[in-house]
Short mmCIF file of C-alpha atoms in Angstrom, two decimals:
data_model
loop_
_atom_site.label_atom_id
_atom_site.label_comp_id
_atom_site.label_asym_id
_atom_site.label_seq_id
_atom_site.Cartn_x
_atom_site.Cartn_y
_atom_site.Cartn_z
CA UNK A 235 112.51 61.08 97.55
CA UNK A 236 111.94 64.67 95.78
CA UNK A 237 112.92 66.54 93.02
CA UNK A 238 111.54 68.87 90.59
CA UNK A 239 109.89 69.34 87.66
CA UNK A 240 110.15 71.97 84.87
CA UNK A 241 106.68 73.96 84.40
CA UNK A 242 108.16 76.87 82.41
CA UNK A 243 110.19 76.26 79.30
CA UNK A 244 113.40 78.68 77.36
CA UNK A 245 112.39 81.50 75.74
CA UNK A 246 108.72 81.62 77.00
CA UNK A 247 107.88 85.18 78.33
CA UNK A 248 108.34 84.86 82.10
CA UNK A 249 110.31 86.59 83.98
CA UNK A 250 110.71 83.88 86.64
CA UNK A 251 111.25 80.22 85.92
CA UNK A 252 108.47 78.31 87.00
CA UNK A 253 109.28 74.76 88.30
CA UNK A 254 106.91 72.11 90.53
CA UNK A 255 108.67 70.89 93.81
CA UNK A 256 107.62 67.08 94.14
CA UNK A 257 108.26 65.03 97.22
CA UNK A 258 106.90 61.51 98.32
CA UNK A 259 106.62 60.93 102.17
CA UNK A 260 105.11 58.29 103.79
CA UNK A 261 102.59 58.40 106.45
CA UNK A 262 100.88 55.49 108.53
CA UNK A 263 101.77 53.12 106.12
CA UNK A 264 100.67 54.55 102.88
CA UNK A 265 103.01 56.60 100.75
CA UNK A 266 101.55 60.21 99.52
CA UNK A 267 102.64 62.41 97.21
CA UNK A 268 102.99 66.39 97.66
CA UNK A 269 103.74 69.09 94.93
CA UNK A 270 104.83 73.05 95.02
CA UNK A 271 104.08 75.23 92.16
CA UNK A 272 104.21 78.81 91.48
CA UNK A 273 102.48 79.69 88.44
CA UNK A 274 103.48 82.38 86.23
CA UNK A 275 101.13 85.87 86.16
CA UNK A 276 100.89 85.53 82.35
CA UNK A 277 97.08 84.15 81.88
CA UNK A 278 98.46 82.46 78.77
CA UNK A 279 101.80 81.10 80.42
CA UNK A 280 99.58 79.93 83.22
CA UNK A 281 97.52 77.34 80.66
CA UNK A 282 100.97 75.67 79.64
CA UNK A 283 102.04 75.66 83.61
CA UNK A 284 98.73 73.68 84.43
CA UNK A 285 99.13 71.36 81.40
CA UNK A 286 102.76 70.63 82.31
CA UNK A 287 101.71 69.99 85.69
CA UNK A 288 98.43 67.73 84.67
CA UNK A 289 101.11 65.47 82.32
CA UNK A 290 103.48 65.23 85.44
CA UNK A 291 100.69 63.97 87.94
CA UNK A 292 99.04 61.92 85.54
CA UNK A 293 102.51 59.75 84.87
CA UNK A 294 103.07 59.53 88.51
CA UNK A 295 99.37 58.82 89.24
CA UNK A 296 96.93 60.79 91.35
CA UNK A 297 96.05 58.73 94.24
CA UNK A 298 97.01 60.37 97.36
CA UNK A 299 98.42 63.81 95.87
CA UNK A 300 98.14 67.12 97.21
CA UNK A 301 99.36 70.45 94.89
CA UNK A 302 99.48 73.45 97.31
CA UNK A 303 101.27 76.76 96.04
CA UNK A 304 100.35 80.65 94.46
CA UNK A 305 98.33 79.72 91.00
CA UNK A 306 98.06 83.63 90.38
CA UNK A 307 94.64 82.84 90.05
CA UNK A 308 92.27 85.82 88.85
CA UNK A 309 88.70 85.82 89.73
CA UNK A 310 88.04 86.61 85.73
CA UNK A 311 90.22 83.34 84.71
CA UNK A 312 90.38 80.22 86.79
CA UNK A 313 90.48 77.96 83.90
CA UNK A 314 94.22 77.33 84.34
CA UNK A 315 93.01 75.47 88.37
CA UNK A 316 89.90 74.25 87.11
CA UNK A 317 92.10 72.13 84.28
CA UNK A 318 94.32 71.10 87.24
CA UNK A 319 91.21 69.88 88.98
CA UNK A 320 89.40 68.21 86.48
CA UNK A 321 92.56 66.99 84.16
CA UNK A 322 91.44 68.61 81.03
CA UNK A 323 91.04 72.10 79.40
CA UNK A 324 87.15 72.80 79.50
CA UNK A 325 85.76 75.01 75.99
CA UNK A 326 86.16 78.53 75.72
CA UNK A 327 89.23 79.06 78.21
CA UNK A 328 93.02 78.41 77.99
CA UNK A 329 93.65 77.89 74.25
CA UNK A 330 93.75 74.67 73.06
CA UNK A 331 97.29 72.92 74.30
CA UNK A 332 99.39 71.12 71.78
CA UNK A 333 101.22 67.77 73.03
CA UNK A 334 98.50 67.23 76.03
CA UNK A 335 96.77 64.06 76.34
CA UNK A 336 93.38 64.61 78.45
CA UNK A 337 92.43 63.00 81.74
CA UNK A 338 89.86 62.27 83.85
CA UNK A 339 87.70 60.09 86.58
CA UNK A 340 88.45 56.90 84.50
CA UNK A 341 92.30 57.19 84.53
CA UNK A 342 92.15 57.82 88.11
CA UNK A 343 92.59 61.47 88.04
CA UNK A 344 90.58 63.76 89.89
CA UNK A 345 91.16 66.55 92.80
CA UNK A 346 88.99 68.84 95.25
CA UNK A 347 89.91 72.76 96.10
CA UNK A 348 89.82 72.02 99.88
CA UNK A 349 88.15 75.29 100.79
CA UNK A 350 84.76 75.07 99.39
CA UNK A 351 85.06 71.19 100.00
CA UNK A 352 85.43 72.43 104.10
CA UNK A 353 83.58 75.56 103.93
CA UNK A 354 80.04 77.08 103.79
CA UNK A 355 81.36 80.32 102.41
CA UNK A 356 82.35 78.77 98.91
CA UNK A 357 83.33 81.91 97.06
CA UNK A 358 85.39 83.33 100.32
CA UNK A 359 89.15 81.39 101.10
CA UNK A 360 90.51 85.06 99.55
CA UNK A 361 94.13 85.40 100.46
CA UNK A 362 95.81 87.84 98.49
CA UNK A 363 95.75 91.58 98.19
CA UNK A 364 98.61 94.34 98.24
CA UNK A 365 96.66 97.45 98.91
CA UNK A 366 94.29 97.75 101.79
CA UNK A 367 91.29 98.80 99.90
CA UNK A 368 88.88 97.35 98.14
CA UNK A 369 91.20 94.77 100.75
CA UNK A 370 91.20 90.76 99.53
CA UNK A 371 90.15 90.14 96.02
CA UNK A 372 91.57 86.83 94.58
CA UNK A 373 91.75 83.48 95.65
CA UNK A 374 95.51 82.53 94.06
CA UNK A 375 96.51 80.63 96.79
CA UNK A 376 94.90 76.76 97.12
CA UNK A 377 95.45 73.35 98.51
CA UNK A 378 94.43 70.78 95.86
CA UNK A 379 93.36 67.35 97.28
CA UNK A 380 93.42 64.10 94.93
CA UNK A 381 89.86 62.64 94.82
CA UNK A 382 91.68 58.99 95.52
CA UNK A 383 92.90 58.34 99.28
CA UNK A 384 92.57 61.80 100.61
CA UNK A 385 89.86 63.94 101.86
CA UNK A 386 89.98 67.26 103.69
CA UNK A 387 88.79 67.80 106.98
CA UNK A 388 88.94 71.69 107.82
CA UNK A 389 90.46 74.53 105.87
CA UNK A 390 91.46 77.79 107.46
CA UNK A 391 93.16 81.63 106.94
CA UNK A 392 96.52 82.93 108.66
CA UNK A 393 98.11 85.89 108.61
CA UNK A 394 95.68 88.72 109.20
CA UNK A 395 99.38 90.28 111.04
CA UNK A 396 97.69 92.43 113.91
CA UNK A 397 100.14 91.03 116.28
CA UNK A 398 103.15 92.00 113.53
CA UNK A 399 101.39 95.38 113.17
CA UNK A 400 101.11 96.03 116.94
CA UNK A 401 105.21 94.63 117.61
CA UNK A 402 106.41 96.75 115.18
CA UNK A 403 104.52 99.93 114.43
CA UNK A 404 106.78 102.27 116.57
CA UNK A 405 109.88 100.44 115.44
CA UNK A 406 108.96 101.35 111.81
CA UNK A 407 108.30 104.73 112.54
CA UNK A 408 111.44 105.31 114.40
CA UNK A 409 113.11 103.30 110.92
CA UNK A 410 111.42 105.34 108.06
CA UNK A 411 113.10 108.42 110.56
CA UNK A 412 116.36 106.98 110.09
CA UNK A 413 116.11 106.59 106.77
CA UNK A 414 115.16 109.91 106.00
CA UNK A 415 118.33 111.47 108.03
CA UNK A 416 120.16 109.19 106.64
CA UNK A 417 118.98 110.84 103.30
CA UNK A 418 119.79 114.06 104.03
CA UNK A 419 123.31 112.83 104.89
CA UNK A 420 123.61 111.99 100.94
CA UNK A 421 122.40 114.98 100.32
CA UNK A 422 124.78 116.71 102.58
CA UNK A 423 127.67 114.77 101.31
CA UNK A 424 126.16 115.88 97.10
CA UNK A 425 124.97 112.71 96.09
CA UNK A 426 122.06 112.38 93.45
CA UNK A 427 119.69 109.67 93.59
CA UNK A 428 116.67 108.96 91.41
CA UNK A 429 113.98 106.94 92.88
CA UNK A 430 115.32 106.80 96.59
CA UNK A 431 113.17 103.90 97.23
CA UNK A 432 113.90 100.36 97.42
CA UNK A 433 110.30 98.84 96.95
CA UNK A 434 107.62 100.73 93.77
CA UNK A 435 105.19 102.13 96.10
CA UNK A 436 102.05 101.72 94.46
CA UNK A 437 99.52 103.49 92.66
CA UNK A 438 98.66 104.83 96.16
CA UNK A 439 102.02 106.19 97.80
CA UNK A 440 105.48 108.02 96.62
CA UNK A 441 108.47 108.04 97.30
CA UNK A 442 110.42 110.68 99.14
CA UNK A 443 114.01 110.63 101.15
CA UNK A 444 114.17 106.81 100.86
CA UNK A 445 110.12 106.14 102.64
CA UNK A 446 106.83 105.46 100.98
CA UNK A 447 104.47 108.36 101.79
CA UNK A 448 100.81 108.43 101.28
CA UNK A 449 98.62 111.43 99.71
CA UNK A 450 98.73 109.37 95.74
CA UNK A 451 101.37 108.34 93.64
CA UNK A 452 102.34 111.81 92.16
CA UNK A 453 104.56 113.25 95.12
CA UNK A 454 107.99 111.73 94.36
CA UNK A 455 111.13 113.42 94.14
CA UNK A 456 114.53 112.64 93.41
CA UNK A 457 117.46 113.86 95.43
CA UNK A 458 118.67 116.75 95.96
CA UNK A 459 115.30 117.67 94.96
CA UNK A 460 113.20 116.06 98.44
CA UNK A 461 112.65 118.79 100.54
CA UNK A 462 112.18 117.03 103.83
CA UNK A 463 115.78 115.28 103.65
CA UNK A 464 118.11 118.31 102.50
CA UNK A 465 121.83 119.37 103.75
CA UNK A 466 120.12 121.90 105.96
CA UNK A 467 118.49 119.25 107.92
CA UNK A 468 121.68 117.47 108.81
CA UNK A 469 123.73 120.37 110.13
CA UNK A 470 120.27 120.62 112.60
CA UNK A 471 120.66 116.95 113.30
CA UNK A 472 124.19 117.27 113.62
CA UNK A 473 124.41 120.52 115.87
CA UNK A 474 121.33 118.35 118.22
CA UNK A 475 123.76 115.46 118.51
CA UNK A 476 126.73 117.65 120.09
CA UNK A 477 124.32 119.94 121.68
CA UNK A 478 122.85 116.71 123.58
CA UNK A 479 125.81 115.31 124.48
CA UNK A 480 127.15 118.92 125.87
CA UNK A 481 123.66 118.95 127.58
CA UNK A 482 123.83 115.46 129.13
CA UNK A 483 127.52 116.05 130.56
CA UNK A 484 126.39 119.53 131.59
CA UNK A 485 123.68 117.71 133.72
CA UNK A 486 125.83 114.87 135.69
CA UNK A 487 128.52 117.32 135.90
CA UNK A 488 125.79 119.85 138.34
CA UNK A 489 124.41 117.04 139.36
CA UNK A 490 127.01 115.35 141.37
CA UNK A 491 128.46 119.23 142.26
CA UNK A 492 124.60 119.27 144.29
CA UNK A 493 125.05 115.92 145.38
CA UNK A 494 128.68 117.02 146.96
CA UNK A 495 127.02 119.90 148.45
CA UNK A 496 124.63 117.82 151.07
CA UNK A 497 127.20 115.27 151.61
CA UNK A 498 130.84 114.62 153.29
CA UNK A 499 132.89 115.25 150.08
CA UNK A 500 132.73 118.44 149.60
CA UNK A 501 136.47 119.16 149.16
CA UNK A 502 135.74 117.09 145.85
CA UNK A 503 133.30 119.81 145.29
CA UNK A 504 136.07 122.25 145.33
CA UNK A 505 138.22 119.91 143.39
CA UNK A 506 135.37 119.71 140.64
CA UNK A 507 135.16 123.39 140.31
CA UNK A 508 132.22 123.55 141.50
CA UNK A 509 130.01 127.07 141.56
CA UNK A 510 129.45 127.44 145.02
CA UNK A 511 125.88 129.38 144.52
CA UNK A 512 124.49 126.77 142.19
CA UNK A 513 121.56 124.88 143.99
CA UNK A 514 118.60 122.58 143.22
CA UNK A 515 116.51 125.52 141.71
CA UNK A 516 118.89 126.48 139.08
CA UNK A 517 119.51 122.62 137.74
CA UNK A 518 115.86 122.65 138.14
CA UNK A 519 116.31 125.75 135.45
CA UNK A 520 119.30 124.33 133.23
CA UNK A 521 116.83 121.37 132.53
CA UNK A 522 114.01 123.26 131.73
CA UNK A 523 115.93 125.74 129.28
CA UNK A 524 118.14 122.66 127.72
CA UNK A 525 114.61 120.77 127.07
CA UNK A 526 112.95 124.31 125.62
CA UNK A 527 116.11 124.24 123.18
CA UNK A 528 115.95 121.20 121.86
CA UNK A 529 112.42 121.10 121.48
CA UNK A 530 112.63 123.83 119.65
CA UNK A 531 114.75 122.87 117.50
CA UNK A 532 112.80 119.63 116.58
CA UNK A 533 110.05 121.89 116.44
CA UNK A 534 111.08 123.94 113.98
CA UNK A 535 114.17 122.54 111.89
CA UNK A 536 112.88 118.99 111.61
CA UNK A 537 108.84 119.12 111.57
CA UNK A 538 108.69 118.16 108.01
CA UNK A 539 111.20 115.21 108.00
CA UNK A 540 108.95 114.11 111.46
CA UNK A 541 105.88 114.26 109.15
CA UNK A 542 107.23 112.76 106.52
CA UNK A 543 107.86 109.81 108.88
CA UNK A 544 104.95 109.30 110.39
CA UNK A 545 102.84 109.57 106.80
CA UNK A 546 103.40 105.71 105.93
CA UNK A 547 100.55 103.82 103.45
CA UNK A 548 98.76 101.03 105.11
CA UNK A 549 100.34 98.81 102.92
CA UNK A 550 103.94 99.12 104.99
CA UNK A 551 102.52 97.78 108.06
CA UNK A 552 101.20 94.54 105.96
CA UNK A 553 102.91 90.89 106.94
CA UNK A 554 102.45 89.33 103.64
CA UNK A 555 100.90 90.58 100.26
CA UNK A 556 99.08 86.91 100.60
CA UNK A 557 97.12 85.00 103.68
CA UNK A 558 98.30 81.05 104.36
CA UNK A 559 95.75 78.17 103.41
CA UNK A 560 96.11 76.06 106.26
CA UNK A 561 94.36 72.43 105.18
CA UNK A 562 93.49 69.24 107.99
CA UNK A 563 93.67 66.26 105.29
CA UNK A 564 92.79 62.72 106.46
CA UNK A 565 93.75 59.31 104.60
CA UNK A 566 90.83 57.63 103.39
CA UNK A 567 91.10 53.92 101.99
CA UNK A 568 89.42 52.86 98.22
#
């Protein structure tokens, strides 16, 4: 059985609407409750979320519960979770709810935060942080475990992403490059675009031709105004692409007139137009001067859009703005 619950009410501030996911399940014989909430951001909105929640649980009962989900929880206000926990509003916190009815140990109500319950480290569990420095700084993210029938066992981090960043690092290098040219397309074809972006990037990146880019937050531009993505640099990418695939036919075409050469068919070679004085040593040289061409013109028409590409913000390469709470919780019996 599951359904959900309303945490959020009409016309309150937040943006999202804010509802608790609710499911009983049944395990070895004894039936236990689990809940999904996303609190709002709104410190205020947060205290009527947690008494909402606290009036659900205490109607249902809080024997074998667990609440898991992101309580936005700030390190300067965790009166919202410690209401949660204890079943009342302590002094000098969320203001004082109308229409709430106070719990506690005697009605049955009661939970544990399973990572200081499971861990020396009481003030660590952090899992959330969208900007690599100072790194981790709240703790929004908890598994709550009723007092009554449940008790947790070990409670771990996931997520750290070094195996994401390693997979993917070149392919998001070689995708911030595409979107760049294809910037420079739009610019080529006269479009104007403010904020080319599809993400804010932070009070510690910009954004220019479509990619986040380090060096602060004052370094955005607006097409036709980017200078790394203009029209100029797609008639270079464009003259490349034909001058590649001239270069690559070029090269099979000498290729097989060599091969033909050394071998029995060589009145293909004729056939093929062949030069009869091209040899080994001057493929060797329409290699060499093909590379030397289009290296140069890497080199010098597309540096900047290159650079632009490879100047990403730590932040791009992060999994998850958040870290999972992974909780071992055993059935106990009263």
């Amino acid at each position: 059985m599951s359904h959900h619950i309303p945490l959020s009410k009409a016309g309150e501030s937040d943006e999202s609407p804010r509802v608790l996911l609710h499911i009983q399940i049944e395990y070895e014989h004894h039936e236990i409750f689990f809940m999904v909430v996303h609190f709002s951001t709104n410190k205020k909105l947060q205290c009527q979320n947690a008494m909402r929640l606290i009036n659900f649980v205490s109607s249902t009962g809080a024997d074998r519960t667990v609440i898991v989900g992101d309580f936005n929880t700030y390190s300067d206000y965790e009166w919202p979770v410690a209401a949660v926990l204890n079943g009342f509003f302590l002094p000098n916190g969320c203001p004082k709810p109308v229409g709430f009815e106070p719990v506690g140990a005697e009605q049955g109500y009661g939970f544990d935060d399973s990572w200081p319950m499971t861990n020396l480290d009481k003030k660590g569990g952090l899992t959330f942080s969208n900007m690599p420095s100072p790194g981790l700084v709240n703790r929004p993210d908890r598994v709550l475990v009723s007092r009554v029938g449940l008790d947790p066992v070990k409670t771990t981090l996931l997520g750290q992403g070094q195996g994401y960043k390693n997979g993917y690092s070149s392919w998001n290098y070689v995708s911030r490059l595409k979107t760049i040219s294809r910037m420079s397309k739009r610019q080529w074809n006269g479009d104007r675009l403010n904020y080319t972006c599809h993400l804010d990037c932070g009070p510690r990146g910009s954004c220019r031709c479509g990619v986040c880019v380090g060096g602060g937050n004052a370094l955005n531009c607006d097409l036709p105004d980017c200078t790394e993505c203009t029209a100029a640099h797609y008639n270079i990418i464009l003259f490349m692409y034909y001058f590649l695939i001239i270069y690559l036919i070029g090269a099979i075409y000498l290729a097989f007139c060599i091969y033909a050469k050394h071998t029995q068919i060589r009145g293909l070679r004729k056939l093929m137009l062949c030069p009869r004085w091209f040899g080994c040593k001057h493929f060797t040289v329409y290699l060499v001067v093909g590379f030397v061409i289009f290296f140069s013109l890497v080199k010098v028409g597309l540096s900047d859009m290159i650079a632009l590409s490879l100047n990403r913000i730590p932040e791009e390469m992060f999994p998850s703005d958040h870290l999972m709470v992974v909780s071992e919780i055993k059935v106990t019996y009263h």
